[in-house]
Short mmCIF file of C-alpha atoms in Angstrom, two decimals:
data_model
loop_
_atom_site.label_atom_id
_atom_site.label_comp_id
_atom_site.label_asym_id
_atom_site.label_seq_id
_atom_site.Cartn_x
_atom_site.Cartn_y
_atom_site.Cartn_z
CA MET A 1 -0.19 -0.13 0.16
CA THR A 2 1.32 3.28 -0.85
CA ASP A 3 1.22 6.58 1.41
CA PRO A 4 -0.16 9.47 -0.52
CA THR A 5 1.75 12.05 1.78
CA GLN A 6 5.01 10.31 0.03
CA PRO A 7 6.49 11.43 -3.18
CA PRO A 8 6.22 8.69 -5.79
CA GLN A 9 9.55 6.30 -5.64
CA PRO A 10 10.87 5.49 -9.22
CA GLU A 11 10.72 2.14 -9.94
CA GLN A 12 13.46 -0.40 -9.44
CA PRO A 13 15.04 -2.20 -12.57
CA GLU A 14 15.28 -6.27 -12.42
CA GLN A 15 18.76 -6.52 -13.34
CA GLY A 16 20.79 -3.79 -11.53
CA GLY A 17 20.05 -1.18 -14.49
CA GLN A 18 19.22 2.46 -14.08
CA PRO A 19 15.95 3.58 -12.66
CA GLY A 20 13.39 4.12 -15.28
CA THR A 21 14.92 1.64 -17.82
CA PRO A 22 13.22 -1.31 -19.19
CA PRO A 23 14.39 -4.73 -18.20
CA GLY A 24 16.89 -6.21 -21.13
CA ALA A 25 17.68 -2.34 -22.33
CA SER A 26 20.90 -1.05 -22.35
CA PRO A 27 21.88 1.24 -19.08
CA TYR A 28 24.34 2.98 -21.22
CA GLY A 29 21.69 5.02 -23.33
CA ALA A 30 20.11 4.67 -26.49
CA GLY A 31 21.83 3.26 -29.47
CA ALA A 32 24.60 1.64 -27.24
CA PRO A 33 24.42 -2.25 -27.67
CA THR A 34 23.38 -4.48 -24.99
CA PRO A 35 26.30 -6.88 -24.14
CA PRO A 36 25.63 -10.56 -25.31
CA PRO A 37 25.08 -12.95 -22.00
CA SER A 38 28.51 -14.59 -20.97
CA GLN A 39 28.79 -18.18 -22.41
CA PRO A 40 31.28 -20.60 -20.70
CA GLY A 41 34.36 -20.60 -22.40
CA ALA A 42 33.76 -17.63 -24.77
CA GLN A 43 35.93 -14.49 -24.57
CA GLN A 44 34.34 -11.13 -24.95
CA PRO A 45 36.46 -8.22 -26.31
CA GLY A 46 37.77 -5.63 -23.99
CA TYR A 47 36.56 -2.06 -23.73
CA GLY A 48 37.36 -0.23 -27.21
CA GLN A 49 38.41 -3.54 -28.81
CA GLN A 50 36.93 -4.99 -31.89
CA PRO A 51 35.80 -8.28 -32.01
CA GLY A 52 38.51 -10.67 -32.74
CA TYR A 53 41.13 -8.79 -31.10
CA GLY A 54 43.65 -10.85 -29.46
CA GLN A 55 42.02 -14.13 -30.53
CA PRO A 56 43.90 -16.81 -32.61
CA GLY A 57 43.94 -16.12 -36.20
CA ALA A 58 42.36 -12.68 -36.02
CA TYR A 59 45.59 -10.93 -37.07
CA PRO A 60 48.73 -11.97 -38.69
CA PRO A 61 51.71 -12.14 -36.38
CA PRO A 62 54.30 -9.34 -36.74
CA ALA A 63 56.83 -9.67 -39.38
CA PRO A 64 60.65 -10.35 -38.20
CA PRO A 65 62.67 -7.33 -38.58
CA GLN A 66 64.50 -7.01 -41.83
CA PRO A 67 68.25 -7.57 -42.02
CA LEU A 68 70.47 -4.30 -42.40
CA ARG A 69 72.77 -3.97 -45.21
CA PRO A 70 76.22 -4.09 -43.87
CA GLU A 71 76.99 -0.32 -44.71
CA ASP A 72 74.26 0.21 -42.44
CA GLN A 73 75.23 -2.19 -39.86
CA ARG A 74 78.89 -0.30 -40.26
CA MET A 75 77.14 3.12 -39.96
CA TRP A 76 75.09 2.18 -36.81
CA ALA A 77 78.07 0.55 -35.16
CA THR A 78 80.33 3.89 -35.69
CA LEU A 79 77.32 6.04 -34.47
CA ILE A 80 77.04 3.86 -31.20
CA HIS A 81 80.65 4.11 -30.55
CA VAL A 82 80.66 7.81 -30.82
CA GLY A 83 77.43 8.42 -28.91
CA GLY A 84 79.03 6.68 -26.17
CA ILE A 85 81.32 9.26 -25.70
CA LEU A 86 78.97 12.02 -25.87
CA PHE A 87 75.79 10.38 -24.00
CA SER A 88 77.49 7.19 -21.69
CA PHE A 89 75.74 3.97 -21.75
CA VAL A 90 72.54 5.18 -23.29
CA PRO A 91 73.12 4.90 -27.24
CA ALA A 92 74.63 1.60 -26.70
CA LEU A 93 71.92 0.28 -24.67
CA VAL A 94 69.00 1.49 -27.22
CA GLY A 95 71.12 0.15 -30.24
CA TYR A 96 71.34 -3.25 -28.49
CA LEU A 97 67.79 -3.37 -27.76
CA VAL A 98 66.78 -2.16 -31.03
CA LEU A 99 69.50 -3.62 -33.54
CA ARG A 100 70.67 -6.74 -32.16
CA GLU A 101 68.16 -8.83 -34.33
CA ARG A 102 69.16 -6.81 -37.31
CA GLY A 103 72.67 -8.05 -38.32
CA GLY A 104 75.75 -10.01 -36.48
CA PHE A 105 77.99 -6.90 -36.91
CA VAL A 106 75.79 -4.45 -35.38
CA ARG A 107 75.04 -6.97 -32.41
CA GLU A 108 78.54 -7.77 -31.91
CA HIS A 109 79.55 -3.94 -31.73
CA THR A 110 76.58 -2.68 -29.61
CA ALA A 111 77.12 -5.57 -27.15
CA THR A 112 80.66 -4.75 -26.70
CA ALA A 113 79.85 -1.01 -26.75
CA LEU A 114 77.51 -1.83 -23.88
CA ASN A 115 79.61 -3.83 -21.80
CA PHE A 116 82.67 -1.07 -21.90
CA GLN A 117 79.98 1.49 -20.94
CA LEU A 118 78.52 -0.38 -18.20
CA THR A 119 82.11 -0.77 -16.99
CA MET A 120 83.10 2.98 -16.95
CA LEU A 121 79.83 3.61 -15.35
CA ILE A 122 80.28 1.54 -12.55
CA ALA A 123 84.32 3.01 -12.52
CA TYR A 124 82.57 6.72 -12.61
CA ILE A 125 80.38 5.80 -9.28
CA GLY A 126 82.78 3.80 -7.47
CA GLY A 127 85.51 6.36 -7.70
CA TRP A 128 82.98 9.46 -7.03
CA ILE A 129 81.95 7.28 -3.79
CA LEU A 130 85.56 6.52 -2.80
CA GLY A 131 86.52 10.06 -3.37
CA THR A 132 83.71 11.29 -1.19
CA VAL A 133 84.33 8.86 1.52
CA GLY A 134 87.86 8.92 1.35
CA SER A 135 87.72 12.66 1.43
CA LEU A 136 87.73 12.55 5.01
CA VAL A 137 90.95 11.29 4.95
CA ILE A 138 93.85 13.00 2.77
CA ILE A 139 94.19 9.89 0.69
CA GLY A 140 90.81 10.24 -0.69
CA ALA A 141 91.51 12.96 -3.19
CA VAL A 142 93.32 10.12 -5.39
CA PHE A 143 90.04 8.52 -5.87
CA TYR A 144 88.71 11.54 -7.69
CA LEU A 145 91.12 10.70 -10.41
CA VAL A 146 89.36 7.33 -11.27
CA PRO A 147 86.39 9.06 -12.69
CA LEU A 148 88.78 11.30 -14.69
CA ALA A 149 90.69 8.73 -16.12
CA ALA A 150 87.40 6.52 -16.88
CA GLY A 151 86.47 9.75 -18.87
CA ILE A 152 89.72 9.64 -20.72
CA LEU A 153 89.50 6.05 -21.59
CA VAL A 154 85.88 6.35 -22.90
CA ILE A 155 87.19 9.11 -25.64
CA ILE A 156 90.11 7.40 -26.59
CA PHE A 157 88.38 4.03 -26.82
CA GLY A 158 85.27 5.15 -28.17
CA ILE A 159 87.44 6.70 -31.09
CA MET A 160 89.43 3.53 -31.71
CA ALA A 161 86.18 1.42 -31.73
CA ALA A 162 84.42 3.83 -34.29
CA ILE A 163 86.98 3.47 -36.44
CA ALA A 164 87.31 -0.06 -36.56
CA ALA A 165 83.66 -0.25 -37.12
CA ASN A 166 83.61 2.52 -39.76
CA ARG A 167 86.25 0.33 -41.32
CA GLY A 168 84.10 -3.01 -40.80
CA GLN A 169 86.75 -4.77 -38.36
CA SER A 170 85.71 -6.17 -34.89
CA TYR A 171 86.79 -4.54 -31.83
CA ARG A 172 87.10 -5.33 -28.26
CA TYR A 173 87.56 -3.00 -25.65
CA PRO A 174 90.18 -3.47 -23.14
CA LEU A 175 89.47 -3.40 -19.39
CA ALA A 176 85.68 -4.18 -20.20
CA ILE A 177 83.63 -6.67 -17.77
CA THR A 178 81.33 -8.74 -19.95
CA PHE A 179 77.51 -8.18 -19.03
CA VAL A 180 75.67 -8.70 -22.22
CA ARG A 181 76.76 -11.21 -25.00
#
């Protein structure tokens, strides 16, 4: 029984939709499709995806990367070695991740450059820490020479590696710890 002094209550939908929506209608507005009922084992597309997205056979797999020509491999290897002089390990890391499957020559040079740049990064950080901690004692000032020496080695060996890469020759940095192969 309803009380005439109370305002009328909106009717409640049967299946959790908005008030005033008839049962079975989309609660998302007119024109919005009503989602189909779930079936066991059937996958529904995610939000904003077309049906078939991510399902087997819906799209072809990505094509494997095309191998680089030998002159392009030499150019990229040279640029990665020169970039290591200017930007530390970043060009070698990016080159290794992007170009490692594009040719054996560029893979060898990017891995070698990355190993050397990471070794020099350890020398920079280690020299700075030892110099800072050791500065409490007079001998600690000597440890500040380690980052300076590492910077000079990066310039000299980076130029030598870039020249070797440009000639199409293999190059191994001395003093490099092998992190990646």
